[in-house]
Amino acid sequence: MTAEQFLDHVLQRSESAKKSGALVPLATSVEKLDGDTGCRFDLRHLTGAKPRHLKPAGPKPNPFRPWDPRLVVAPVGANHILILNKYPVQIGHLLLITREWAPQLGWLNHQDWTAVSAVNDQIQGLWFFNCGPVAGASQPHRHLQLLPRQPSEPICPRDAWFSARLTSQRKPLEKDRLGNSCVVAPITARGINANKLHSIYLELCQRAGIGQPETDRVPRQAYNLLIGQRWMALILRARDGVHGFSVNALGFAGYLLSTDESDRDWLVAHGPDALLREVVRHIP
């Protein structure tokens, strides 16, 4: 199946799941906000009902055990399955989940990267991972996420920021204080394979000071992971949110979501980079 055919398959599954009620797209309005370093953020405001994963914390059933068969896109090897995000802002938002229980707070392993590589052979886009609730994860069952992109589309609004970090690893960029909370590594044209991705991931974990699987049962700090087609980035987290905004990996990609509890006046006055600076942890 070609990439175009696979994307068509994803969109067809989305339409079918929407008609059945299994898929519940979020209604939002969108505006652009300028960041400190020339990047323009997408700020979406939730205009419809708030989904369960954004409501106050409390006991919640695991939506992946079992997963809803109406949301299934494709099996991925023996250990993973690709499903649709039940509450997408963007139609086609995909979740790569483990078939058996694996913790979101644990280390990503070679099997996970094998599954990422297999999916990426079929459909490309922005991959991201939220390591635990402090990093914005809404579910404890392991899941990586993918926002599909056409080759002509930018991977995310802050793509240029991460690309610039590749040549500025030891000092923050001018007018930017997020750099000392983030490590970035390049991905070559042949680098989207399991071995290389796993190696880059472990390198970033070491550089960020969160440990290694051989010596640490779980990562020492919460983090977000973002994966474009040319770079992988790891951001250390201190808290889930501030000023009524919950921030996951997509915030650092340039996508923010506000609800009625969010202080949008503060965000407009101080800027989206200021929001991100309040939820990160500096690398030791």
Coordinates of C-alpha atoms in Angstrom, one line a residue:
M1 CA 0.0 0.0 0.0
T2 CA 1.4 3.4 -1.0
A3 CA 1.5 6.3 1.5
E4 CA -1.4 8.0 -0.4
Q5 CA -3.4 4.8 -0.2
F6 CA -2.7 4.4 3.5
L7 CA -3.8 7.9 4.2
D8 CA -7.0 7.3 2.3
H9 CA -7.5 4.2 4.4
V10 CA -7.1 6.2 7.6
L11 CA -9.6 8.9 6.4
Q12 CA -12.1 6.2 5.4
R13 CA -11.8 4.5 8.8
S14 CA -12.2 7.9 10.4
E15 CA -15.4 8.6 8.5
S16 CA -16.8 5.2 9.3
A17 CA -15.9 5.6 13.0
K18 CA -17.5 9.0 13.1
K19 CA -20.8 7.7 11.7
S20 CA -20.8 4.9 14.3
G21 CA -20.2 7.4 17.1
A22 CA -16.9 5.8 18.0
L23 CA -15.0 8.9 16.8
V24 CA -15.9 12.2 18.4
P25 CA -14.0 15.1 16.8
L26 CA -13.4 18.1 19.0
A27 CA -15.0 21.4 17.9
T28 CA -12.5 24.2 18.1
S29 CA -11.8 27.7 16.9
V30 CA -8.3 28.7 15.9
E31 CA -6.1 31.8 16.0
K32 CA -2.4 32.4 15.4
L33 CA 0.0 33.7 18.1
D34 CA 3.5 34.9 17.5
G35 CA 6.3 33.3 19.6
D36 CA 9.5 34.9 20.7
T37 CA 11.7 33.4 18.0
G38 CA 9.7 33.9 14.9
C39 CA 7.5 30.8 15.2
R40 CA 3.7 31.2 15.0
F41 CA 1.7 29.0 17.3
D42 CA -1.7 27.6 16.6
L43 CA -4.0 28.3 19.5
R44 CA -7.2 26.3 19.4
H45 CA -10.1 27.0 21.8
L46 CA -12.4 24.1 22.6
T47 CA -15.9 25.3 21.7
G48 CA -17.8 22.0 22.3
A49 CA -18.2 19.7 25.2
K50 CA -15.0 18.8 27.1
P51 CA -13.9 15.2 26.5
R52 CA -13.4 12.9 29.4
H53 CA -9.6 12.9 29.2
L54 CA -9.6 16.7 29.8
K55 CA -11.9 16.6 32.8
P56 CA -10.6 16.6 36.5
A57 CA -8.5 13.6 37.5
G58 CA -10.1 10.5 39.1
P59 CA -10.4 6.8 38.4
K60 CA -10.8 6.2 34.7
P61 CA -11.1 3.0 32.7
N62 CA -8.3 2.0 30.4
P63 CA -9.7 2.8 26.9
F64 CA -7.0 0.5 25.3
R65 CA -8.0 -2.7 27.3
P66 CA -9.8 -3.5 25.2
W67 CA -9.6 -1.0 22.4
D68 CA -12.7 -0.1 20.4
P69 CA -12.6 -2.2 17.2
R70 CA -14.4 0.6 15.4
L71 CA -11.2 2.7 15.8
V72 CA -8.7 0.1 14.5
V73 CA -6.7 1.2 11.5
A74 CA -4.2 -1.7 11.2
P75 CA -2.3 -4.3 13.3
V76 CA 1.4 -3.5 13.6
G77 CA 3.5 -6.6 14.1
A78 CA 2.8 -8.9 17.0
N79 CA 3.0 -6.3 19.8
H80 CA 1.2 -3.1 18.6
I81 CA -1.9 -1.9 17.0
L82 CA -2.7 1.4 15.2
I83 CA -6.0 3.0 16.2
L84 CA -7.7 6.4 15.7
N85 CA -7.7 8.9 18.5
K86 CA -11.3 9.0 19.8
Y87 CA -11.2 12.7 20.4
P88 CA -9.2 14.3 17.6
V89 CA -8.7 17.9 16.9
Q90 CA -7.3 16.9 13.5
I91 CA -9.0 14.1 11.7
G92 CA -6.6 11.2 11.1
H93 CA -4.8 11.6 14.5
L94 CA -3.4 8.1 15.2
L95 CA -2.4 6.2 18.3
L96 CA 0.2 3.4 18.3
I97 CA -0.6 1.3 21.3
T98 CA 0.8 -1.8 22.8
R99 CA -1.5 -4.9 22.6
E100 CA -0.5 -5.9 26.2
W101 CA -0.2 -3.6 29.1
A102 CA 3.0 -1.4 29.1
P103 CA 3.4 1.7 31.2
Q104 CA 3.5 5.2 29.7
L105 CA 6.1 6.0 32.4
G106 CA 8.4 3.2 31.3
W107 CA 11.2 3.2 28.8
L108 CA 10.4 3.0 25.1
N109 CA 11.9 -0.2 23.9
H110 CA 13.1 -1.7 20.6
Q111 CA 9.7 -3.2 19.9
D112 CA 8.1 0.2 20.2
W113 CA 10.6 1.7 17.7
T114 CA 10.1 -1.3 15.4
A115 CA 6.4 -0.5 15.3
V116 CA 7.1 3.3 14.8
S117 CA 9.4 2.4 11.8
A118 CA 6.8 0.1 10.3
V119 CA 4.0 2.7 10.5
N120 CA 6.3 5.4 9.2
D121 CA 7.0 3.3 6.1
Q122 CA 3.3 3.7 5.3
I123 CA 2.4 7.2 6.5
Q124 CA 4.6 10.1 7.6
G125 CA 4.0 13.0 10.0
L126 CA 4.8 14.3 13.4
W127 CA 5.3 11.7 16.1
F128 CA 5.1 12.5 19.8
F129 CA 5.1 10.8 23.2
N130 CA 4.1 12.2 26.6
C131 CA 6.0 10.4 29.4
G132 CA 3.5 10.4 32.2
P133 CA 0.8 12.9 33.5
V134 CA 3.4 15.6 34.4
A135 CA 4.2 15.6 30.7
G136 CA 0.6 15.8 29.7
A137 CA -0.2 12.1 29.2
S138 CA -3.9 11.4 29.6
Q139 CA -3.7 7.6 29.8
P140 CA -1.2 5.3 31.6
H141 CA -1.2 2.6 28.9
R142 CA 1.7 3.1 26.5
H143 CA 0.8 5.0 23.3
L144 CA 2.8 7.0 20.8
Q145 CA 0.9 9.4 18.7
L146 CA 1.1 10.5 15.0
L147 CA -0.3 13.5 13.2
P148 CA -0.1 12.6 9.5
R149 CA 1.4 15.2 7.2
Q150 CA 1.6 15.5 3.4
P151 CA 5.1 15.8 2.0
S152 CA 4.3 19.5 1.0
E153 CA 3.1 20.4 4.5
P154 CA 5.3 21.7 7.4
I155 CA 5.8 19.1 10.0
C156 CA 4.8 21.6 12.8
P157 CA 4.9 25.3 13.5
R158 CA 8.1 25.1 15.4
D159 CA 10.0 22.9 13.0
A160 CA 12.5 25.7 12.3
W161 CA 13.2 26.1 16.0
F162 CA 14.1 22.4 16.4
S163 CA 16.2 22.5 13.2
A164 CA 18.1 25.5 14.5
R165 CA 18.8 23.7 17.8
L166 CA 20.8 21.1 15.8
T167 CA 23.5 23.6 15.4
S168 CA 23.1 25.3 18.8
Q169 CA 23.2 22.4 21.3
R170 CA 25.3 24.0 24.1
K171 CA 23.6 27.4 24.5
P172 CA 20.1 28.7 24.3
L173 CA 19.2 30.5 21.1
E174 CA 19.0 34.3 21.1
K175 CA 16.0 35.5 23.1
D176 CA 15.1 31.9 23.9
R177 CA 15.3 30.3 27.3
L178 CA 13.7 27.0 26.4
G179 CA 16.9 25.6 24.9
N180 CA 18.4 24.5 28.2
S181 CA 15.4 22.2 28.7
C182 CA 15.6 20.5 25.4
V183 CA 18.0 18.2 23.5
V184 CA 17.8 17.5 19.8
A185 CA 19.5 15.0 17.5
P186 CA 19.4 14.8 13.7
I187 CA 17.7 12.0 11.8
T188 CA 19.2 11.3 8.4
A189 CA 17.3 10.3 5.3
R190 CA 18.0 6.6 6.2
G191 CA 17.4 7.1 9.9
I192 CA 13.8 6.2 10.2
N193 CA 14.5 2.6 11.1
A194 CA 14.1 0.8 14.5
N195 CA 17.8 0.5 15.3
K196 CA 18.6 4.1 14.5
L197 CA 15.5 5.5 16.2
H198 CA 16.2 3.5 19.4
S199 CA 19.8 4.6 19.4
I200 CA 18.9 8.3 19.0
Y201 CA 16.3 8.0 21.8
L202 CA 18.8 6.5 24.2
E203 CA 21.3 9.2 23.3
L204 CA 18.8 11.9 24.1
C205 CA 17.9 10.3 27.4
Q206 CA 21.5 10.2 28.4
R207 CA 22.2 13.8 27.3
A208 CA 19.1 15.0 29.2
G209 CA 20.2 13.2 32.4
I210 CA 17.1 11.0 32.8
G211 CA 19.1 7.7 32.9
Q212 CA 19.2 4.6 30.9
P213 CA 17.2 1.3 30.9
E214 CA 20.1 -0.7 32.0
T215 CA 20.5 1.3 35.3
D216 CA 17.2 2.9 36.0
R217 CA 13.8 1.1 36.3
V218 CA 12.0 4.1 34.8
P219 CA 13.2 7.5 33.5
R220 CA 14.3 9.9 36.3
Q221 CA 12.2 12.8 35.0
A222 CA 9.0 13.3 33.0
Y223 CA 9.6 14.3 29.4
N224 CA 8.0 14.9 26.0
L225 CA 9.4 13.4 22.8
L226 CA 8.8 14.9 19.4
I227 CA 9.9 13.2 16.2
G228 CA 10.0 14.9 12.8
Q229 CA 11.5 13.5 9.6
R230 CA 14.8 15.3 10.2
W231 CA 15.1 15.5 14.0
M232 CA 14.1 14.0 17.3
A233 CA 13.7 16.2 20.4
L234 CA 13.3 15.5 24.1
I235 CA 12.0 18.2 26.5
L236 CA 12.2 17.8 30.3
R237 CA 9.0 18.7 32.2
A238 CA 8.4 20.1 35.6
R239 CA 4.6 20.3 35.6
D240 CA 1.6 19.5 33.4
G241 CA 0.2 22.9 33.0
V242 CA -0.2 26.5 34.2
H243 CA -2.6 29.4 33.9
G244 CA -5.4 26.9 33.1
F245 CA -3.5 25.3 30.1
S246 CA -2.6 21.7 30.0
V247 CA 0.6 21.3 27.9
N248 CA 1.7 18.1 26.3
A249 CA 4.3 17.5 23.5
L250 CA 2.2 19.3 21.0
G251 CA 2.6 22.6 22.9
F252 CA 6.3 22.4 22.1
A253 CA 5.5 21.7 18.4
G254 CA 3.5 24.9 18.4
Y255 CA 0.0 23.6 19.0
L256 CA -1.9 24.8 22.1
L257 CA -5.4 24.0 23.3
S258 CA -7.5 26.2 25.5
T259 CA -10.7 25.6 27.4
D260 CA -13.0 27.9 29.4
E261 CA -10.6 27.4 32.4
S262 CA -7.6 28.7 30.4
D263 CA -6.4 32.3 30.9
R264 CA -6.1 33.4 27.3
D265 CA -5.6 37.0 28.3
W266 CA -2.4 36.0 30.1
L267 CA -1.3 34.0 27.1
V268 CA -1.8 36.9 24.7
A269 CA -0.1 39.3 27.0
H270 CA 3.0 37.2 27.7
G271 CA 3.2 35.0 24.7
P272 CA 3.2 31.2 24.1
D273 CA 6.9 30.8 24.8
A274 CA 6.4 32.2 28.3
L275 CA 3.8 29.5 28.9
L276 CA 6.2 26.8 27.8
R277 CA 9.0 28.2 30.0
E278 CA 6.8 27.7 33.0
V279 CA 6.3 24.0 32.5
V280 CA 9.8 22.8 31.7
R281 CA 12.7 21.6 33.8
H282 CA 16.2 22.6 33.1
I283 CA 18.7 19.9 32.1
P284 CA 21.3 19.5 34.9

